[in-house]
Short mmCIF file of C-alpha atoms and ligand atoms in Angstrom, two decimals:
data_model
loop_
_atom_site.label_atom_id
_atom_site.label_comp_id
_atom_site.label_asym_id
_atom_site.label_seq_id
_atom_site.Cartn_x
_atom_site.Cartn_y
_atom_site.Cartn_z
CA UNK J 12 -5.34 12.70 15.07
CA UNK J 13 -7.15 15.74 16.79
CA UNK J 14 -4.74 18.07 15.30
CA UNK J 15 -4.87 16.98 11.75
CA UNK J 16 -8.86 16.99 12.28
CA UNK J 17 -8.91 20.42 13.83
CA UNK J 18 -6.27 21.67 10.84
CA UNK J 19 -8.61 20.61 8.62
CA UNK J 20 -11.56 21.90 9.38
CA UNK J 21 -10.43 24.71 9.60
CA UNK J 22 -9.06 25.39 6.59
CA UNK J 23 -12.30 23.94 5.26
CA UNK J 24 -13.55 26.84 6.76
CA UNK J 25 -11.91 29.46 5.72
CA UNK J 26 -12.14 27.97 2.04
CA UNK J 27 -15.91 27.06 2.09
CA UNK J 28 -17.16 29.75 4.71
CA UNK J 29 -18.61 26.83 6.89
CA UNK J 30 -17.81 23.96 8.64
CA UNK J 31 -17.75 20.44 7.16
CA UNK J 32 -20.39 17.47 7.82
CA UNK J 33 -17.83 15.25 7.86
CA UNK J 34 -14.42 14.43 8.37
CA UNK J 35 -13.14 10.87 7.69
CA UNK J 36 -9.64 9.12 7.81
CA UNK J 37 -7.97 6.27 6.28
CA UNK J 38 -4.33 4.45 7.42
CA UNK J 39 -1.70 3.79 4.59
CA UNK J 40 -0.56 0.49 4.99
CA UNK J 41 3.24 -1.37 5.06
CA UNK J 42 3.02 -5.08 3.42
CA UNK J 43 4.69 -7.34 6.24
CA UNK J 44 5.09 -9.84 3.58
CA UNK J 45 3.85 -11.21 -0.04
CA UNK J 46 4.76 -8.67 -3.02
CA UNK J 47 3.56 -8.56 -6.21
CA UNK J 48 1.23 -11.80 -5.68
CA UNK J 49 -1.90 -9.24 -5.56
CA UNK J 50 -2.71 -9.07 -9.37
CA UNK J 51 -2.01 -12.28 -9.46
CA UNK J 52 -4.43 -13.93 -6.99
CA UNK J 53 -2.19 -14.51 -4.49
CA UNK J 54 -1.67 -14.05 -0.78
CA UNK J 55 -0.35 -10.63 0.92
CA UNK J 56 0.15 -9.75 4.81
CA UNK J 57 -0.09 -6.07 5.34
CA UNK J 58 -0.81 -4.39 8.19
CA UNK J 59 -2.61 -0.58 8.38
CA UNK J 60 -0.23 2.11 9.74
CA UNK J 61 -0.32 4.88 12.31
CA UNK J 62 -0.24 7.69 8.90
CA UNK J 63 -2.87 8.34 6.84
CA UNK J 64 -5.24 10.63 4.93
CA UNK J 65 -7.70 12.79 6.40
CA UNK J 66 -11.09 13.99 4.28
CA UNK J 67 -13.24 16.84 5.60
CA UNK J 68 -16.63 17.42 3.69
CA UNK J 69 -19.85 18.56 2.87
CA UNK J 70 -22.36 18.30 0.40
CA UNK J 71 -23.38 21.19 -2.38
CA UNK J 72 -26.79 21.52 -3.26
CA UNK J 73 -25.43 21.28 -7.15
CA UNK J 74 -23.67 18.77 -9.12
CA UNK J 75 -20.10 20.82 -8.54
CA UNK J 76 -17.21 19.40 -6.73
CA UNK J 77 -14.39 21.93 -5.31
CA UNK J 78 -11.49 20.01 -3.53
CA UNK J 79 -8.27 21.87 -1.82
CA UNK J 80 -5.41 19.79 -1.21
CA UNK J 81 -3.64 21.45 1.72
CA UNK J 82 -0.38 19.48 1.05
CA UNK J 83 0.24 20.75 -2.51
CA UNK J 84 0.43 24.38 -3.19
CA UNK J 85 -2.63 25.90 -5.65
CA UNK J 86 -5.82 27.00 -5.57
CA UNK J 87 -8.97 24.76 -5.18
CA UNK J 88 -9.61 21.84 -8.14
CA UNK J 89 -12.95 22.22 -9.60
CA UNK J 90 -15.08 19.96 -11.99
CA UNK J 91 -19.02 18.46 -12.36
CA UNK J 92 -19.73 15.67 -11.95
CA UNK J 93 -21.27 15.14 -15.30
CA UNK J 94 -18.20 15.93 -16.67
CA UNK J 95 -15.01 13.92 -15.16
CA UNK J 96 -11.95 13.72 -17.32
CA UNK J 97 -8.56 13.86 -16.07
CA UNK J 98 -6.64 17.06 -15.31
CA UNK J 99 -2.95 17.62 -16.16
CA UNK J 100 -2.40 20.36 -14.03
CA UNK J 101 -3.14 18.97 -10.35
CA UNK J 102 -2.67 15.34 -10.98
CA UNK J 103 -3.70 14.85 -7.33
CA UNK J 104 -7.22 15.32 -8.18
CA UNK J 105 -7.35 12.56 -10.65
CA UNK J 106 -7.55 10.51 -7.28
CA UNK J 107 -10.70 12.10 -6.19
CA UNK J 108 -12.01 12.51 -10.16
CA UNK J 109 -11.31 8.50 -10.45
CA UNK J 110 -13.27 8.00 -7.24
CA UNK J 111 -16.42 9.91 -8.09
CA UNK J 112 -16.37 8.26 -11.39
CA UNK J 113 -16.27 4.59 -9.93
CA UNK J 114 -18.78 5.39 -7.21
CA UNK J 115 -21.40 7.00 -10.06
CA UNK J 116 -21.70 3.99 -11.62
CA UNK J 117 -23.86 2.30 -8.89
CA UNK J 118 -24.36 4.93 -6.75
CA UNK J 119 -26.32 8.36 -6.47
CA UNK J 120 -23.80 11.20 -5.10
CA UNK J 121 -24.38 14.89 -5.18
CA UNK J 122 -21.95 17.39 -5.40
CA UNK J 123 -18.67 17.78 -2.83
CA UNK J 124 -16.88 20.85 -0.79
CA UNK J 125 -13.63 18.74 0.52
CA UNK J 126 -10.15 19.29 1.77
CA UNK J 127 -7.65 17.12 2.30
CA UNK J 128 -4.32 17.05 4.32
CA UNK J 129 -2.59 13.65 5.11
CA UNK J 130 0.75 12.02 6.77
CA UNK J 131 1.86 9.17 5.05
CA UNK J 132 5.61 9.89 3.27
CA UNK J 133 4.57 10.35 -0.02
CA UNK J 134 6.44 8.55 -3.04
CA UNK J 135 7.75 6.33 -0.32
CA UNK J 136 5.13 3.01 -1.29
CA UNK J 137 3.35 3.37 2.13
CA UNK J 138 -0.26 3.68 -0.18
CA UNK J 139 -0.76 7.40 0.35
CA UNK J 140 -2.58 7.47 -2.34
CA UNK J 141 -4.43 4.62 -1.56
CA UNK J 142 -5.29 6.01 1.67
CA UNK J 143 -6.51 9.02 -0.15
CA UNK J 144 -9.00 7.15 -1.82
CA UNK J 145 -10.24 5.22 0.94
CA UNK J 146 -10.22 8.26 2.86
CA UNK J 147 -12.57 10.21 -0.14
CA UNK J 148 -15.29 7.05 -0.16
CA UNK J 149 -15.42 7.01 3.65
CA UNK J 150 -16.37 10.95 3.68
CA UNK J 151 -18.75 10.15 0.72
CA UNK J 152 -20.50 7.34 1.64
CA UNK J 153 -21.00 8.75 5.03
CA UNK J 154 -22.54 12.38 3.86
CA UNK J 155 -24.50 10.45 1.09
CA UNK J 156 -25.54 8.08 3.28
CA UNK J 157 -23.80 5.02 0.65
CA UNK J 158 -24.15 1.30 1.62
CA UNK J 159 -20.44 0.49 0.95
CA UNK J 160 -18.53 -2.70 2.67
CA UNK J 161 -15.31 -1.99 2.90
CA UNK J 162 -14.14 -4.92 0.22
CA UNK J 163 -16.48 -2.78 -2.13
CA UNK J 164 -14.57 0.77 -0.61
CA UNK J 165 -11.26 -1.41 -1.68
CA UNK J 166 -12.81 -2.02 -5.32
CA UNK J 167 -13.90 1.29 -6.07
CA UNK J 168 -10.35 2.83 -5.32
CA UNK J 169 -8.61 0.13 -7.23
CA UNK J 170 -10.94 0.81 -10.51
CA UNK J 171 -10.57 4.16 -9.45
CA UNK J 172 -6.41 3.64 -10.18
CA UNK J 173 -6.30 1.25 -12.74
CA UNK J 174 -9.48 2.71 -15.28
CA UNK J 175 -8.91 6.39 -14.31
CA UNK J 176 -5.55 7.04 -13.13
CA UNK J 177 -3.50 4.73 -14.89
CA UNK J 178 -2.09 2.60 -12.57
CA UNK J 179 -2.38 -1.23 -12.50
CA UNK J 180 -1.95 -1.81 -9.17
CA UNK J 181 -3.45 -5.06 -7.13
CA UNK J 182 -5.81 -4.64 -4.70
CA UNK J 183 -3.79 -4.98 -1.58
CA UNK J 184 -3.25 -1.40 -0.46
CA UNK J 185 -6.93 -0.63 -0.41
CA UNK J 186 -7.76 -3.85 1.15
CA UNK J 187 -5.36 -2.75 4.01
CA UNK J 188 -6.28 1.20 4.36
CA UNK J 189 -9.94 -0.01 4.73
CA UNK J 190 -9.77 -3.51 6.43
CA UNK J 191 -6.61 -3.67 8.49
CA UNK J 192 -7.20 -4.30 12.40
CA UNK J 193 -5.33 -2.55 15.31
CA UNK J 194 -2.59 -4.42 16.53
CA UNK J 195 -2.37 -7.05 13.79
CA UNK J 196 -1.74 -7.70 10.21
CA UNK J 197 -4.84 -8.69 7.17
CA UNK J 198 -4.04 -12.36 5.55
CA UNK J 199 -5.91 -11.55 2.44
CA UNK J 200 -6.84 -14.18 -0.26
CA UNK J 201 -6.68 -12.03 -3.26
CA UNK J 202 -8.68 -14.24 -5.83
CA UNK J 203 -11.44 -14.85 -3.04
CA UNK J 204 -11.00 -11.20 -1.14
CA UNK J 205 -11.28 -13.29 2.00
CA UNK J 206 -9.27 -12.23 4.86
CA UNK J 207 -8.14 -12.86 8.21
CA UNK J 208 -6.61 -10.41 11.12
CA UNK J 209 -3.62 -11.62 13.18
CA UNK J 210 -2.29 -10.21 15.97
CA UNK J 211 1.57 -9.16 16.13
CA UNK J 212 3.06 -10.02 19.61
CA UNK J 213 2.67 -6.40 21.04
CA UNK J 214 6.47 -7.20 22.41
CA UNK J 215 8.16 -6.72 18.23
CA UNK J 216 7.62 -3.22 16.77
CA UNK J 217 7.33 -2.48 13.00
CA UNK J 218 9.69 -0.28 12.16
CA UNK J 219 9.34 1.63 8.45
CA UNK J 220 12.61 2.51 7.14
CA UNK J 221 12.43 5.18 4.00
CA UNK J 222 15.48 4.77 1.78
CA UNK J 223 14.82 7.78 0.20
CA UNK J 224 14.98 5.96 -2.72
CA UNK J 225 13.50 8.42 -5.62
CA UNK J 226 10.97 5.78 -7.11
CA UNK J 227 11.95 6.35 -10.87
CA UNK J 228 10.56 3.59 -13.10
CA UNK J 229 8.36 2.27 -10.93
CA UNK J 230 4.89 2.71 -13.30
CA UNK J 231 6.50 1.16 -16.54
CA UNK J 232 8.63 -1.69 -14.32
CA UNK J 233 5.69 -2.56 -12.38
CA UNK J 234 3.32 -2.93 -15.45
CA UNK J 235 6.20 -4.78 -17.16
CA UNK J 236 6.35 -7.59 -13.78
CA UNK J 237 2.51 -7.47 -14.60
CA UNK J 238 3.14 -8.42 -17.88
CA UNK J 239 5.96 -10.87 -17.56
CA UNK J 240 3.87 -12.64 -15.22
CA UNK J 241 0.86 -12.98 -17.81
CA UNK J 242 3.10 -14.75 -20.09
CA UNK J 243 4.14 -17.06 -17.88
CA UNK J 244 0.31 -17.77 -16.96
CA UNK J 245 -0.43 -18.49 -20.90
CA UNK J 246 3.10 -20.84 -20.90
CA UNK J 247 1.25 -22.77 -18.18
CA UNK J 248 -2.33 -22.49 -19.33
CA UNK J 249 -4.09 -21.74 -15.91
CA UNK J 250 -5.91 -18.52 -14.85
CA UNK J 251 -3.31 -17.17 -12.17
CA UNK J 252 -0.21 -18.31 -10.58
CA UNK J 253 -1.92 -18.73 -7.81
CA UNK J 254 -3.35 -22.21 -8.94
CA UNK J 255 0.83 -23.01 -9.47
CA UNK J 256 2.97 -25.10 -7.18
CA UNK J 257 7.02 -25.24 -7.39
CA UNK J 258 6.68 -28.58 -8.99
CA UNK J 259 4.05 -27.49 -12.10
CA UNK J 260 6.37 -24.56 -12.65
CA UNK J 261 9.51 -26.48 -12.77
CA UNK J 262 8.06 -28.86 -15.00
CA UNK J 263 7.26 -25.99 -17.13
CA UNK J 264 10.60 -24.44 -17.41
CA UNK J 265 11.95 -25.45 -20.54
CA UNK J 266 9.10 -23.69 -22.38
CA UNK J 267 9.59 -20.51 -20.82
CA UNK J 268 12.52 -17.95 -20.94
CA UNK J 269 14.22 -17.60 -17.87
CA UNK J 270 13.29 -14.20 -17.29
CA UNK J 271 9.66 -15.47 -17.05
CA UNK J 272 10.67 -17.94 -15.31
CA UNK J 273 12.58 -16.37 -12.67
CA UNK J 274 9.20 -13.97 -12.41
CA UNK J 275 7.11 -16.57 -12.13
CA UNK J 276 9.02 -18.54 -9.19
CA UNK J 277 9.22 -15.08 -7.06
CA UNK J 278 5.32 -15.66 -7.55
CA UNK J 279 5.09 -18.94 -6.57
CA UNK J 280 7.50 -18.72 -3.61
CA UNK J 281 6.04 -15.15 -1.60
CA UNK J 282 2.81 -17.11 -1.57
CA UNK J 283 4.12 -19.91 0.43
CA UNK J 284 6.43 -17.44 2.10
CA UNK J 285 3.46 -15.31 2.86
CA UNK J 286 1.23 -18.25 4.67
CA UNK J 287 3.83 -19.81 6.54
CA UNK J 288 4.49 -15.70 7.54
CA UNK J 289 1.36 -15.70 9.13
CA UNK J 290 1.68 -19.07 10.92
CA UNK J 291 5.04 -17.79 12.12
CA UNK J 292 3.89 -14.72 13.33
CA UNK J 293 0.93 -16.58 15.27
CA UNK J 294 3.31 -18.73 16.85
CA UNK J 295 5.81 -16.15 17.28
CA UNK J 296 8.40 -17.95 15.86
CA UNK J 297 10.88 -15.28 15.51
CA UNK J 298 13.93 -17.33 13.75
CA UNK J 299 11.40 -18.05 11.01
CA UNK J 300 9.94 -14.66 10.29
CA UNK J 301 13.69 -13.81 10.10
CA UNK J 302 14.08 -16.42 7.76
CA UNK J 303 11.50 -15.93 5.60
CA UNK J 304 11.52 -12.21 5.01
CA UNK J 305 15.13 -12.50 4.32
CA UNK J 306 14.15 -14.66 1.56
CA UNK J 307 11.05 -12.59 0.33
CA UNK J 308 14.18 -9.94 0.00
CA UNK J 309 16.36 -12.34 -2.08
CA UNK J 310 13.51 -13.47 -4.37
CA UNK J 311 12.57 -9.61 -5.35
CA UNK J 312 16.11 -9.04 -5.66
CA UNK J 313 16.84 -12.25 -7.45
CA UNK J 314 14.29 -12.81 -9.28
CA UNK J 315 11.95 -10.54 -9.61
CA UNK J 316 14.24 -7.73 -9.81
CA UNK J 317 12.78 -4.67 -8.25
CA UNK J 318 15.02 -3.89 -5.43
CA UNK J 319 17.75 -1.28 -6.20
CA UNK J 320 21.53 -1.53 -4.43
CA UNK J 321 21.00 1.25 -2.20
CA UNK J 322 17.85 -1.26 -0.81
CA UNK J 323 20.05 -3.89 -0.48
CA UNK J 324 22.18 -2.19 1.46
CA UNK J 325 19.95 -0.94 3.68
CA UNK J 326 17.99 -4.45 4.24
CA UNK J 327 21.43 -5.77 5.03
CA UNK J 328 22.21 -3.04 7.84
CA UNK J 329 18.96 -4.21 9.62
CA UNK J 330 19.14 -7.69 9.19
CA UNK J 331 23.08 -7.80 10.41
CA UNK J 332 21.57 -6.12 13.81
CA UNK J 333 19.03 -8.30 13.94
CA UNK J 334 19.92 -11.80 13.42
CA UNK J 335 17.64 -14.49 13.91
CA UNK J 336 15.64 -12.24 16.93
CA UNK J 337 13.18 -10.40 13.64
CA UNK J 338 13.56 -10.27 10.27
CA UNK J 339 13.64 -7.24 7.51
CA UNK J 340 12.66 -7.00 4.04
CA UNK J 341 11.61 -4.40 0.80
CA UNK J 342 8.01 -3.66 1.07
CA UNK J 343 5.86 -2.51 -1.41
CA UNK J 344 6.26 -2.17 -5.35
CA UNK J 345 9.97 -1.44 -5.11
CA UNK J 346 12.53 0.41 -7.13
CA UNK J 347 13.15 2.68 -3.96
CA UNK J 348 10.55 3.23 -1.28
CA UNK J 349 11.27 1.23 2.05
CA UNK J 350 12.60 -1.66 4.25
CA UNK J 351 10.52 -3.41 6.75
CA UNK J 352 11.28 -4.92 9.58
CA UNK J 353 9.90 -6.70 12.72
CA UNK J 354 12.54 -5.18 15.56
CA UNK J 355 12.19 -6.92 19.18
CA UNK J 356 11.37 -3.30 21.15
CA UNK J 357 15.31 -4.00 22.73
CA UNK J 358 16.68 -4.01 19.82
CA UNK J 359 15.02 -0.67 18.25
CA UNK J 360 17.93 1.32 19.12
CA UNK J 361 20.39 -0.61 18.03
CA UNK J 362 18.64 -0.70 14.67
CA UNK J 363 18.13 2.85 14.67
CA UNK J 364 21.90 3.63 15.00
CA UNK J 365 23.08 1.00 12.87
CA UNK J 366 20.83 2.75 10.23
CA UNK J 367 21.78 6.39 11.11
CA UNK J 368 25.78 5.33 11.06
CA UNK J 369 25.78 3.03 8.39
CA UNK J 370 23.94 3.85 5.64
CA UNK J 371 24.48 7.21 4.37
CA UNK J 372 28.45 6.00 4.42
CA UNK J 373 27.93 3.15 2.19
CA UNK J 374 25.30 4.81 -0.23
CA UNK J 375 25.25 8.50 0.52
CA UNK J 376 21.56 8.75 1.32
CA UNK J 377 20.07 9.46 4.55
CA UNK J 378 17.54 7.42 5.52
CA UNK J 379 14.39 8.13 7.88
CA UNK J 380 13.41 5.87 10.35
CA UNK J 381 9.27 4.90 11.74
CA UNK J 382 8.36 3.11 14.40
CA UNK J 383 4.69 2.14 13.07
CA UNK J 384 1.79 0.70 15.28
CA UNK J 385 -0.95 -1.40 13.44
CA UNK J 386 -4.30 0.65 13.23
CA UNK J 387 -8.04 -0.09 12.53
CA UNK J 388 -9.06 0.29 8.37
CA UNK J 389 -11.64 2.91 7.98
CA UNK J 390 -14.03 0.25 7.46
CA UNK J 391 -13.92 -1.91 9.51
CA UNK J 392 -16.82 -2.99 11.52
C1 GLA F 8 1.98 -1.63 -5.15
C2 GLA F 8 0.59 -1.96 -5.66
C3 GLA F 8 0.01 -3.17 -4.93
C4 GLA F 8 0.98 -4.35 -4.95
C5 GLA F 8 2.38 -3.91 -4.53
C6 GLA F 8 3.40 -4.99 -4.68
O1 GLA F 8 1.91 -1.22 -3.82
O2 GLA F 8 -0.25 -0.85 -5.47
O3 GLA F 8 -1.22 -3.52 -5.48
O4 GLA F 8 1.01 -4.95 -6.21
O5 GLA F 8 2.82 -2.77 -5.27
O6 GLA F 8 3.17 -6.01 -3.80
#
């Protein structure tokens, strides 16, 4: 972390001609288990990751902002605050335009010098981006001296996505970047924002394993799931699928069509998936966390349809070294991105050759393996 901090302020530095007030950092986050049950007010189990974003700042006497992204190439972004709209040119910045904008509309901020430099594999659905935002509110709220919790830090950057830069994402990856715990996972109710921290037996590793995976279609597929699972709320007349059971939904079959259907039982299945994860875990029950994220695999394949072959492949190549001893799934959106797994710390070799010998001769990718520890959110108290 030192190095990233001293990088940073440096190059803050020579960009500014001074040295920051502050520099702040938020994790990205891997989702252990529950996918697509955010939006609709279900349960999700991710943990905060050893990658993340790193903010360095200071405050201008004027109502300018002037942000350099040291991982993309180009000069500084610059806009007022009185004036936010979104740039086409250095898309990154709508991140840290949407921010300001949420944050101005309770809160009194000044104008910004910030860099920013950050770790997480990008496109890879590890939340860099929601680590960026995380990140930006820590830096601001600390210079500005802002009264923000972090389930408010996790609000701003999803309003910031969804109203500003277009995505409709839930509100787990925030909720992770700023709340998770080291050395556990967040059960987060995501109707009621409550959450819990569990602790991961320090003897199984998580280990993050990038497909590589371009992640094509993943705005318009993901806002389509969205979608298909608001129809299948109106078919059943409730608020969220979170107030659904197997049995209501059954019952309810005949009057939807089965792709709703089949969306709507993915739903209804990662939530009970994702609770009895947790009571698993706390147990450490291995044979069942095995059992269960191999299902949470099947489902989004199944049913929900947002893992891709390559994915599947991939999944399988863990899981075969695995066996009953941990279990390995898709994480995140999907349509590319990762695997997860839980790996016993005996078996991390093994999966890490299976992966390295296996994969690129049944897909022709190459694949990059993490071995992740669970970190603190930025906000947590
Ligand atoms: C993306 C979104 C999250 C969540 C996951 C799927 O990461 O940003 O809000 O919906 O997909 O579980």
């Amino acid at each position: 972390m030192m190095d990233e901090t001293e990088k940073l302020t440096q190059s803050f530095e020579r960009t500014f001609g001074r040295r920051p007030e502050t520099v702040a950092y938020a994790p990205g986050r891997v989702n252990l288990l529950g996918e697509h049950t955010d939006y609709n007010g279900g349960f999700v189990f991710p943990a905060a990751i050893n990658f993340g974003t790193w903010v360095a700042a200071a405050k201008r006497p004027d109502r300018k902002v002037s942000v350099l992204a040291l991982d993309y190439s180009g000069d500084a972004n610059h806009f007022s605050l009185d004036d936010i709209t979104q740039d086409p040119v250095q898309p990154w910045s709508n991140y840290v335009r949407g921010v300001l904008k949420a944050l101005m509309v309770r809160h009194l901020v000044g104008g910004l010098e910030l860099t920013i430099t950050g770790n997480v594999p990008q496109g890879a659905g590890l939340s860099s981006s929601a680590s960026l935002e995380i990140a930006l509110l820590k830096a601001i709220a600390s210079l500005y001296e802002l009264p923000l919790s972090g389930v408010d830090a996790a609000l701003l950057g999803q309003w910031a996505e969804n109203e500003f830069v277009g995505c409709s994402c839930g509100v787990m990856d925030q909720m992770a970047s700023a709340l998770g715990k080291q050395g556990g996972a967040l059960l987060l109710d995501c109707e009621s924002l409550q959450f819990e921290h569990r602790a991961i037996d320090p003897e199984f590793q998580i280990v993050i394993v990038d497909s590589n995976v371009k992640r094509g279609l993943v705005g318009s597929e993901y806002n389509l799931r969205r979608q298909q699972c608001e129809q299948a709320v109106g078919v059943l007349g409730v608020n969220s699928l979170r107030e659904v059971d197997m049995e209501r939904l059954l019952q309810a079959q005949s009057a939807m069509s089965d792709v709703v259907f089949r969306r709507a039982r993915h739903v209804v299945s990662e939530n009970t998936r994702t609770l009895a994860m947790a009571r698993a875990l706390a147990e450490s029950d291995y044979r069942a966390v095995s059992r269960l994220m191999a299902q949470s695999h099947d489902s989004m394949r199944d049913d929900f349809e947002i893992t891709v072959p390559p994915i599947d492949t991939l999944v399988s190549i863990i899981q075969q070294v695995l066996g009953a001893q941990g279990g390995a799934r898709m994480t995140g959106g999907g349509f590319g991105g990762c695997a997860v797994a839980l790996v016993p710390t005996n078996l991390i070799d093994d999966v890490r050759r299976a992966v390295a010998e296996e994969y690129h001769k049944r897909t022709g990718l190459r694949a990059q393996t993490y071995v992740c520890t669970p970190e603190n959110g930025a906000f947590l108290e």
